[in-house]
PDB file of C-alpha atoms in Angstrom:
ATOM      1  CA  UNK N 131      32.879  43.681  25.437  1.00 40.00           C
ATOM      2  CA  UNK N 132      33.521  40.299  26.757  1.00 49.00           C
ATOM      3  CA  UNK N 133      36.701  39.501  28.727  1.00 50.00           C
ATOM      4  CA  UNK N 134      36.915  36.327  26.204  1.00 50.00           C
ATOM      5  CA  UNK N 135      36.725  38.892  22.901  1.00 51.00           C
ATOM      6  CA  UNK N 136      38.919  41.280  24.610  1.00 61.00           C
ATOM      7  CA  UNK N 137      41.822  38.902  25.068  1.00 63.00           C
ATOM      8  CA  UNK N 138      44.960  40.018  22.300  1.00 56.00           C
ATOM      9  CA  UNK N 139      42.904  43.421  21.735  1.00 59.00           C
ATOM     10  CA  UNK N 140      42.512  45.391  24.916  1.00 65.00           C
ATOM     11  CA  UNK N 141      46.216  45.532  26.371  1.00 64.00           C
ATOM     12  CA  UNK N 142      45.209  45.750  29.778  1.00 72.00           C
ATOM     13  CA  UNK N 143      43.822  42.195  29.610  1.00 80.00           C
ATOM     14  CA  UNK N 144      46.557  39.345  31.411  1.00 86.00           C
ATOM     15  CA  UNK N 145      46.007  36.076  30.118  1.00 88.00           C
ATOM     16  CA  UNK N 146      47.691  32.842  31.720  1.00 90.00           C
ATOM     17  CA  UNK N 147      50.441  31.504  30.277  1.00 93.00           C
ATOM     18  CA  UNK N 148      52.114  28.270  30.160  1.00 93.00           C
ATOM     19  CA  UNK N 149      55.816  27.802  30.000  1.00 93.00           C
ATOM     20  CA  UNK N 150      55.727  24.469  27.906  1.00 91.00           C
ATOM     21  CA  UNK N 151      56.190  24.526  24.434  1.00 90.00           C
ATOM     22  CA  UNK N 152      55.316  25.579  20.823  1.00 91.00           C
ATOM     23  CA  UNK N 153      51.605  25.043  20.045  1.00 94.00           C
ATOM     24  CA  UNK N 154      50.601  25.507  16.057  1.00 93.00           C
ATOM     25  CA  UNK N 155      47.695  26.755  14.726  1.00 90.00           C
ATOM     26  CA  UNK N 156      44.864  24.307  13.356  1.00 86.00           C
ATOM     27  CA  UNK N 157      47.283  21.279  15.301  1.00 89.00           C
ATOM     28  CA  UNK N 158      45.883  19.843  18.502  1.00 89.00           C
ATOM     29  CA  UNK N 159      47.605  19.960  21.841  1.00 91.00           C
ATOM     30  CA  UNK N 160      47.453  17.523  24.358  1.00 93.00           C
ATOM     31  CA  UNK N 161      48.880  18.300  27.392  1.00 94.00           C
ATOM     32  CA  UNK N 162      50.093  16.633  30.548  1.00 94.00           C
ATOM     33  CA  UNK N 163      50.366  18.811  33.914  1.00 93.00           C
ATOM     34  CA  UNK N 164      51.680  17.568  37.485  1.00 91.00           C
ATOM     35  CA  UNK N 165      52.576  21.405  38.412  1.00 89.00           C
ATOM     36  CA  UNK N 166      50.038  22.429  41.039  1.00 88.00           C
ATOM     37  CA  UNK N 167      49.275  25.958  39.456  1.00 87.00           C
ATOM     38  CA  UNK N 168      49.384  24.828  36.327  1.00 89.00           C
ATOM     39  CA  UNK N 169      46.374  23.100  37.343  1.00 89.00           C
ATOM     40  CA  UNK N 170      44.652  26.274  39.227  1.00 87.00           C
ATOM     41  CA  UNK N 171      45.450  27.891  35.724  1.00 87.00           C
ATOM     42  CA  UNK N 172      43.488  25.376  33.893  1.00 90.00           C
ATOM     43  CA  UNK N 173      40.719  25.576  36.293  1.00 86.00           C
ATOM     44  CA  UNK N 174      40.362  29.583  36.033  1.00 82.00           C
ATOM     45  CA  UNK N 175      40.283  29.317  32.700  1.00 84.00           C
ATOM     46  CA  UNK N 176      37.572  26.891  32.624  1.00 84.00           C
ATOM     47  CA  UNK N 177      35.517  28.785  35.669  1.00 81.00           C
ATOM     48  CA  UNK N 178      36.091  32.286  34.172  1.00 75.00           C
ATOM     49  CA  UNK N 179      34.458  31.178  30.817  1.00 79.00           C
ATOM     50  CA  UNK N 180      37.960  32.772  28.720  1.00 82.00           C
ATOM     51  CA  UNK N 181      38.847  28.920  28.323  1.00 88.00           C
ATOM     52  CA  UNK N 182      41.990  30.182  27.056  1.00 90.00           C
ATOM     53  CA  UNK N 183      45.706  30.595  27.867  1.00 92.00           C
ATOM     54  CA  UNK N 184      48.622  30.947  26.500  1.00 94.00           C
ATOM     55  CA  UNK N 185      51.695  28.348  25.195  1.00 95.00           C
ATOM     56  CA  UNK N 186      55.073  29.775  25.259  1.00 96.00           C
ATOM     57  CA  UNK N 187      58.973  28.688  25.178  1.00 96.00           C
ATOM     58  CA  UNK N 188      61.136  28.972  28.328  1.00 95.00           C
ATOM     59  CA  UNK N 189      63.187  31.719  27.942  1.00 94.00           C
ATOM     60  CA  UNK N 190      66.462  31.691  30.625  1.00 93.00           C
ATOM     61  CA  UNK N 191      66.890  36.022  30.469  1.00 94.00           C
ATOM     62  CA  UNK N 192      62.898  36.123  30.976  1.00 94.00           C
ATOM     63  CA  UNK N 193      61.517  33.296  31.773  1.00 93.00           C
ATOM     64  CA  UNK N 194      59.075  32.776  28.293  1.00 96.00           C
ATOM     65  CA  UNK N 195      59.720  34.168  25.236  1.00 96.00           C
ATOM     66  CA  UNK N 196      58.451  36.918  23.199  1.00 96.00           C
ATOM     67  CA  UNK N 197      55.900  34.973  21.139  1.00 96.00           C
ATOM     68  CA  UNK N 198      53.563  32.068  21.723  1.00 95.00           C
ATOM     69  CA  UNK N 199      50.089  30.802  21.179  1.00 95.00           C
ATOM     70  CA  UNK N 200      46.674  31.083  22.513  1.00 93.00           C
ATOM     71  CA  UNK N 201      45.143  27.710  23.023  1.00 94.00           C
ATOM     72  CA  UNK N 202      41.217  27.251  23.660  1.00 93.00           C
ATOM     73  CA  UNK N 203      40.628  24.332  26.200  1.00 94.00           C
ATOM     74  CA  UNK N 204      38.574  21.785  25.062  1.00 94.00           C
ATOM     75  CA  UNK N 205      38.165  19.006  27.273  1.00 93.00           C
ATOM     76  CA  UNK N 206      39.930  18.255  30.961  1.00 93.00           C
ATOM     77  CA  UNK N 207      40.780  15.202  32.729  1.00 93.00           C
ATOM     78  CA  UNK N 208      41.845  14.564  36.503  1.00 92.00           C
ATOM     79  CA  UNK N 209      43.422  11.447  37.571  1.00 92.00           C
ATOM     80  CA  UNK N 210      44.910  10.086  40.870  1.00 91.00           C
ATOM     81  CA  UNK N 211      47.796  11.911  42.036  1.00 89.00           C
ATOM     82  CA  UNK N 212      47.188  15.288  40.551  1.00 88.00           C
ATOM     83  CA  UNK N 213      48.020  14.614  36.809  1.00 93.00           C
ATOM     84  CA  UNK N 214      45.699  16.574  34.576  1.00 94.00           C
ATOM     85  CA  UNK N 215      45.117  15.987  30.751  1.00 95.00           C
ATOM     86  CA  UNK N 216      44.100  19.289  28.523  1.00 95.00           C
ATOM     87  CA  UNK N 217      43.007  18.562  25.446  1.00 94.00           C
ATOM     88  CA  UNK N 218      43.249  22.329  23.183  1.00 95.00           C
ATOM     89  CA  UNK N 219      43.180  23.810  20.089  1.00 93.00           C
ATOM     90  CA  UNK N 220      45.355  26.430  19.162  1.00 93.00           C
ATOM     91  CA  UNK N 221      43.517  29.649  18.191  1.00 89.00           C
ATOM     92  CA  UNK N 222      45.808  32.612  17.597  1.00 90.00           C
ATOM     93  CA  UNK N 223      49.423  33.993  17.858  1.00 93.00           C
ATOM     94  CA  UNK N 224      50.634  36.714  20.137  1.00 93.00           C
ATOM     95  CA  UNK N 225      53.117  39.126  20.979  1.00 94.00           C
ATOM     96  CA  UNK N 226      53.810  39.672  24.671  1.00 95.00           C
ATOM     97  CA  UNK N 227      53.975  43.051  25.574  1.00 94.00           C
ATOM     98  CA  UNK N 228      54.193  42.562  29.452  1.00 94.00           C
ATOM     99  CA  UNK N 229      54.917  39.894  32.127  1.00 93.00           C
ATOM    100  CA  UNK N 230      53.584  38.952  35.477  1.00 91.00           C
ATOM    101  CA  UNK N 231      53.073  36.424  38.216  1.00 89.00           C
ATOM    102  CA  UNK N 232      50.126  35.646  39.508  1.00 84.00           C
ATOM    103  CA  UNK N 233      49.662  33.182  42.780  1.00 80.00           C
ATOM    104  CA  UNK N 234      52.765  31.405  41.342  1.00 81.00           C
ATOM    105  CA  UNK N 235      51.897  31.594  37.478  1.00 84.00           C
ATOM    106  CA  UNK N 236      53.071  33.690  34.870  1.00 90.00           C
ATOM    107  CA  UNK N 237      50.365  35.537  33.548  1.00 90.00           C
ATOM    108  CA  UNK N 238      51.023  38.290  30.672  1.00 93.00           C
ATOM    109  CA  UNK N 239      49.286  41.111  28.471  1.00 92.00           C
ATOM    110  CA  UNK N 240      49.576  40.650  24.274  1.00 92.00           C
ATOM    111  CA  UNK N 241      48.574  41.357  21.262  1.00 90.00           C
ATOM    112  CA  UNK N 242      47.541  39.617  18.375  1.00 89.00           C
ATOM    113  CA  UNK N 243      49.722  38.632  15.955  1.00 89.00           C
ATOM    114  CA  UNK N 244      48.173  38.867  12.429  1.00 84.00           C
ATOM    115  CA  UNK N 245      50.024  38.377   8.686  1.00 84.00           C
ATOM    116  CA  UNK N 246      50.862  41.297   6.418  1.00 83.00           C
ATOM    117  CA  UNK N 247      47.996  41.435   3.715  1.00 83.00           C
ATOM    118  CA  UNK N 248      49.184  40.699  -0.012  1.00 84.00           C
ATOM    119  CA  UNK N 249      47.001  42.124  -2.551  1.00 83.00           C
ATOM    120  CA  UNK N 250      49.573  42.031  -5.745  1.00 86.00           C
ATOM    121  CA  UNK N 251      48.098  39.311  -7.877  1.00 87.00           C
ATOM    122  CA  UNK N 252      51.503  38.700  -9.401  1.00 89.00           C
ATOM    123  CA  UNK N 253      52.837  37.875  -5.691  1.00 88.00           C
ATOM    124  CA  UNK N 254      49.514  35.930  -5.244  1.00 89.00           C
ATOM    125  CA  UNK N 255      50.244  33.474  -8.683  1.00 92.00           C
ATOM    126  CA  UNK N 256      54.487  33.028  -7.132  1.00 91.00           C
ATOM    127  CA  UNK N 257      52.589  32.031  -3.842  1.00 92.00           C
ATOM    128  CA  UNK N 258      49.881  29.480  -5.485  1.00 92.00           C
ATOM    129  CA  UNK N 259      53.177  27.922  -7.512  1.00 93.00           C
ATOM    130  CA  UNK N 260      55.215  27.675  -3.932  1.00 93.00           C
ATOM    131  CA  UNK N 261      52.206  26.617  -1.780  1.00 94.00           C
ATOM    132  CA  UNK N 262      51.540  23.549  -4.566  1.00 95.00           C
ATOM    133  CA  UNK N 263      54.996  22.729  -4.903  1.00 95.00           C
ATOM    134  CA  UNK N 264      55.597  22.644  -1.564  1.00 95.00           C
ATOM    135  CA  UNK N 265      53.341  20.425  -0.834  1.00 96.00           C
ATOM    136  CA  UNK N 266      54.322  18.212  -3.545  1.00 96.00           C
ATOM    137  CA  UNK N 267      57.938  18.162  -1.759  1.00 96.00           C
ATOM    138  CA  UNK N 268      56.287  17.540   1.513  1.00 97.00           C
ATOM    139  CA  UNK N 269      54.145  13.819   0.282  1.00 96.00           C
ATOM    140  CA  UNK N 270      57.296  13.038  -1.323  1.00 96.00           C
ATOM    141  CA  UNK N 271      59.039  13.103   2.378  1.00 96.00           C
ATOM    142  CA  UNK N 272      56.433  11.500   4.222  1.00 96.00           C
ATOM    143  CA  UNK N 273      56.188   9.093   1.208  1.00 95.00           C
ATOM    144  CA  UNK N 274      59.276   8.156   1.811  1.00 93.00           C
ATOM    145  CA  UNK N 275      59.771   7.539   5.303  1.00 94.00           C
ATOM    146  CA  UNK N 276      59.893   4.537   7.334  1.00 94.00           C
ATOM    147  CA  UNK N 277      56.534   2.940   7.381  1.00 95.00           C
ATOM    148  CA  UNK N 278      56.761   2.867  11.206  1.00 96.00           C
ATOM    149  CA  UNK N 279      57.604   6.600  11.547  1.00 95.00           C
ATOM    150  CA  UNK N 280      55.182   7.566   9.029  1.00 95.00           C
ATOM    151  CA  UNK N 281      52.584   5.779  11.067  1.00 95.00           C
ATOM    152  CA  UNK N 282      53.680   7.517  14.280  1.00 95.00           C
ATOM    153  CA  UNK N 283      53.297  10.877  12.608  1.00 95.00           C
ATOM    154  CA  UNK N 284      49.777   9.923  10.747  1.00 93.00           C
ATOM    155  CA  UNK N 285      48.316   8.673  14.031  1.00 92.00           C
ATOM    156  CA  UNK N 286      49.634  11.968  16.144  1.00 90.00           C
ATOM    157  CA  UNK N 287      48.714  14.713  13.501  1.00 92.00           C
ATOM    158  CA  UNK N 288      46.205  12.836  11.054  1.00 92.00           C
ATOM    159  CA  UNK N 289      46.648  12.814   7.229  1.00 94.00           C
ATOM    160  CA  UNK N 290      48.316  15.222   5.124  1.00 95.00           C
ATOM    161  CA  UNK N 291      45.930  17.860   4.890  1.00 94.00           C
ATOM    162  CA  UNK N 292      44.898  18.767   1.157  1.00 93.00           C
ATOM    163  CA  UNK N 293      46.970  21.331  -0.755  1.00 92.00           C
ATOM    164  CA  UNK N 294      43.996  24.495  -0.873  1.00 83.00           C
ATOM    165  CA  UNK N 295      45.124  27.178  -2.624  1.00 82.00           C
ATOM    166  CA  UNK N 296      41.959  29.460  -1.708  1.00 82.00           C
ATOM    167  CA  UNK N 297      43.571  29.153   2.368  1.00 83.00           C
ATOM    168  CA  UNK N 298      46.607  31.191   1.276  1.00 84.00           C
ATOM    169  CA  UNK N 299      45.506  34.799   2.327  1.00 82.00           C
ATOM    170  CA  UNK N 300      43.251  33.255   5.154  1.00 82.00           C
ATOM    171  CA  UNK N 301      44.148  34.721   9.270  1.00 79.00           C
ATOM    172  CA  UNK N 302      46.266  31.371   9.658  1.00 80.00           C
ATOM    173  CA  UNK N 303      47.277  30.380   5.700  1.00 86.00           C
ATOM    174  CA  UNK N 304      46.824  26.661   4.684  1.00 90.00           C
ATOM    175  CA  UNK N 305      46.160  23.896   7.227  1.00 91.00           C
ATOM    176  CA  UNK N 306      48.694  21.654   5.726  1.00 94.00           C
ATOM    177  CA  UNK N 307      51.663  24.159   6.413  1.00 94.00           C
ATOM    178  CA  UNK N 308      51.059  23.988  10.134  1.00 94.00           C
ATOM    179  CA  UNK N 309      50.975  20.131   9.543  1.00 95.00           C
ATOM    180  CA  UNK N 310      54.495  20.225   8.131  1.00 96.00           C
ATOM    181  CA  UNK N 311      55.782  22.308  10.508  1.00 94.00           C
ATOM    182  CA  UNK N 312      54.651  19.440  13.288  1.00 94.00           C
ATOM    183  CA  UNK N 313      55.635  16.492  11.406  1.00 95.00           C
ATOM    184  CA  UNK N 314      59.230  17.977   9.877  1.00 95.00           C
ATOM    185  CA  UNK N 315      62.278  17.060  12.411  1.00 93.00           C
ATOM    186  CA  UNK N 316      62.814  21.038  13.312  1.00 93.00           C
ATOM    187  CA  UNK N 317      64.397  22.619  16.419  1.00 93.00           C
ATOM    188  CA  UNK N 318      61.642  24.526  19.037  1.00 93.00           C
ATOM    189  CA  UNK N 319      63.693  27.754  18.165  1.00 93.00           C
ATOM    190  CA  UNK N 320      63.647  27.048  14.215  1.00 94.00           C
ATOM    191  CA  UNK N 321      59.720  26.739  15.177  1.00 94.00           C
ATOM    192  CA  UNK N 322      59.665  29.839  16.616  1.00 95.00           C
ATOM    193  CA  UNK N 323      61.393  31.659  14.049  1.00 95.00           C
ATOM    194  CA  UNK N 324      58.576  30.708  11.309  1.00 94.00           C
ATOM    195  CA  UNK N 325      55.633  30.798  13.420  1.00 93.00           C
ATOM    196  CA  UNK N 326      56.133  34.934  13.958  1.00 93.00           C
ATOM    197  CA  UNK N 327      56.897  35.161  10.627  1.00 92.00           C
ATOM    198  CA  UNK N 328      54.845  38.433   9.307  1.00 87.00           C
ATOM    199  CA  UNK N 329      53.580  36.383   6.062  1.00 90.00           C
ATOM    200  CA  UNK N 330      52.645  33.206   4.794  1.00 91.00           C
ATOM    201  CA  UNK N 331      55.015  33.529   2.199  1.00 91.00           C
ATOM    202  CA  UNK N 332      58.220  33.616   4.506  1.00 93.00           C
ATOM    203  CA  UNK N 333      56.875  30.379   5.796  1.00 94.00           C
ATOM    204  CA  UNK N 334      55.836  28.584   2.808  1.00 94.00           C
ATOM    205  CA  UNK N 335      59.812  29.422   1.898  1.00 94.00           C
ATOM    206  CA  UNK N 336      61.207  28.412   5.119  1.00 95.00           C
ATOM    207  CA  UNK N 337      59.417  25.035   4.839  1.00 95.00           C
ATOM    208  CA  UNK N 338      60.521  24.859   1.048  1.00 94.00           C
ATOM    209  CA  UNK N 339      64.092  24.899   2.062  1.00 94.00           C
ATOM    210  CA  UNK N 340      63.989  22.383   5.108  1.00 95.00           C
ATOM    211  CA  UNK N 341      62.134  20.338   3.080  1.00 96.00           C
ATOM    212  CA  UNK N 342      64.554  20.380   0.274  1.00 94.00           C
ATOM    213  CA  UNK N 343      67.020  19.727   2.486  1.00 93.00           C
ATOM    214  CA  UNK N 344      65.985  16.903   4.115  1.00 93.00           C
ATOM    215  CA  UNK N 345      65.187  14.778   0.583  1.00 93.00           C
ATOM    216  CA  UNK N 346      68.650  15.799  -0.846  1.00 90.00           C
ATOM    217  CA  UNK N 347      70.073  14.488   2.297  1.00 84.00           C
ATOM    218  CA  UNK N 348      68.193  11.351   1.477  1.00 75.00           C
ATOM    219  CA  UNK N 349      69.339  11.155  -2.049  1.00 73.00           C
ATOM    220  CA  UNK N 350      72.474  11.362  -0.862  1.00 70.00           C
ATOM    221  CA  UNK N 351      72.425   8.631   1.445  1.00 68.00           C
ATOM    222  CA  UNK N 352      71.083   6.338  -1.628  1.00 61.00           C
ATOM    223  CA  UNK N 353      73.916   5.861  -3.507  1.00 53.00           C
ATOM    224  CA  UNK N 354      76.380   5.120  -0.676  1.00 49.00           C
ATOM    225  CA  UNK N 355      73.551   2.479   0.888  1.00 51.00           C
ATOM    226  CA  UNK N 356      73.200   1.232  -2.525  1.00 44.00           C
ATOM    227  CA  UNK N 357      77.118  -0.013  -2.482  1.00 49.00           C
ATOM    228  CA  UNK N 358      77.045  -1.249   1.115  1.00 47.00           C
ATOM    229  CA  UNK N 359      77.864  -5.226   1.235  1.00 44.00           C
ATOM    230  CA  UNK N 360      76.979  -7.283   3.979  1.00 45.00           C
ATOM    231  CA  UNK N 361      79.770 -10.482   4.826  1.00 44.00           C
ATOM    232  CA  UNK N 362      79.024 -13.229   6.018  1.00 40.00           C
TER     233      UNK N 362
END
């Protein structure tokens, strides 16, 4: 078996990891890296033919948290001064089950993350109704944003992906969840939390409620801006 297949399966595999942020699934990173060995990292990867590391939080107790993201490197780019850019595509989540350093870069050994299956169809029809309702809530948000912000976010993550119902019990769930999760003002932690959620339909309801929150704070605001009176 491959070293590339073997990554997230056979625990006695280390794979690089970057202390950076949250990558999603199906969302494309673009990263920038001064860091020396972040570059050597990059490099490996590339040379070694794995192409892949991993994306994690900074964690203060152990330096990265429990959870991140394998990303597959795409495309590189060196400039003057040592900046690199790393264009990557998130592939999986993972579990860390052991840390490391390696010539000054953390390095650790995981396992694949991977959603419980659902196979009630009565759980399947309540997930259809949230997924397409949540989505509904979701245009209405972006709908309604400032046409400057909602250009900002269609030119970093693209359009709203379509609401498929048939991507619900897929490895990853529906692309346009992911989306949401990028483009809805949430905290990295909050991020966290719902990305290592053990089902898509914890996440589809953890989306539901931050989008409900955010356009009943709106509707709240409307009334109150409807009243203001400007003096001259």
């Amino acid at each position: 078996m491959c070293f590339v297949s073997r990554i997230g399966i056979d625990q006695s595999v280390e794979i690089p990891i970057l202390v950076s942020t949250i990558a999603l699934p199906q969302q494309r990173v673009r990263l920038t890296l001064y860091h020396p060995c972040h570059r050597i990292m990059v490099r490996r990867s590339v040379e070694w033919g794995s192409r892949m590391f991993g994306m994690c939080l900074h964690n203060v107790d152990k330096g990265f948290t429990d959870y991140g993201t394998v990303v597959e490197i795409q495309a590189t780019e060196n400039f003057p001064g040592g900046k690199m850019v790393v264009q990557a595509i998130p592939k999986q989540r993972f579990h860390v089950l052991s840390r490391g350093v390696v010539d000054g870069c953390s390095v650790a050994k995981v396992e694949w993350l991977e959603d419980s299956k659902i196979d009630d169809s009565e759980t399947i029809v309540h997930l259809k109704w949230r997924n397409s309702m949540s989505h509904v809530m979701l245009k209405r948000w972006v709908a309604g944003l400032p046409l400057d912000e909602k250009a900002c976010i269609e030119h970093a993550l693209g359009p709203i992906p379509p609401c498929d119902s048939h991507m619900l019990l897929s490895p990853h769930g529906p692309p346009w969840l992911w989306w949401a999760m990028a483009a809805v003002p949430l905290q990295s932690q909050e991020k966290l939390r719902i990305l290592v959620m053990p089902s898509v339909a914890d996440r589809l309801e953890s989306i539901q409620k931050s989008l409900d929150s955010l356009l009943q704070t709106k509707k709240d605001r409307k009334p109150s801006d409807a009243n203001e009176v400007t003096h001259t």
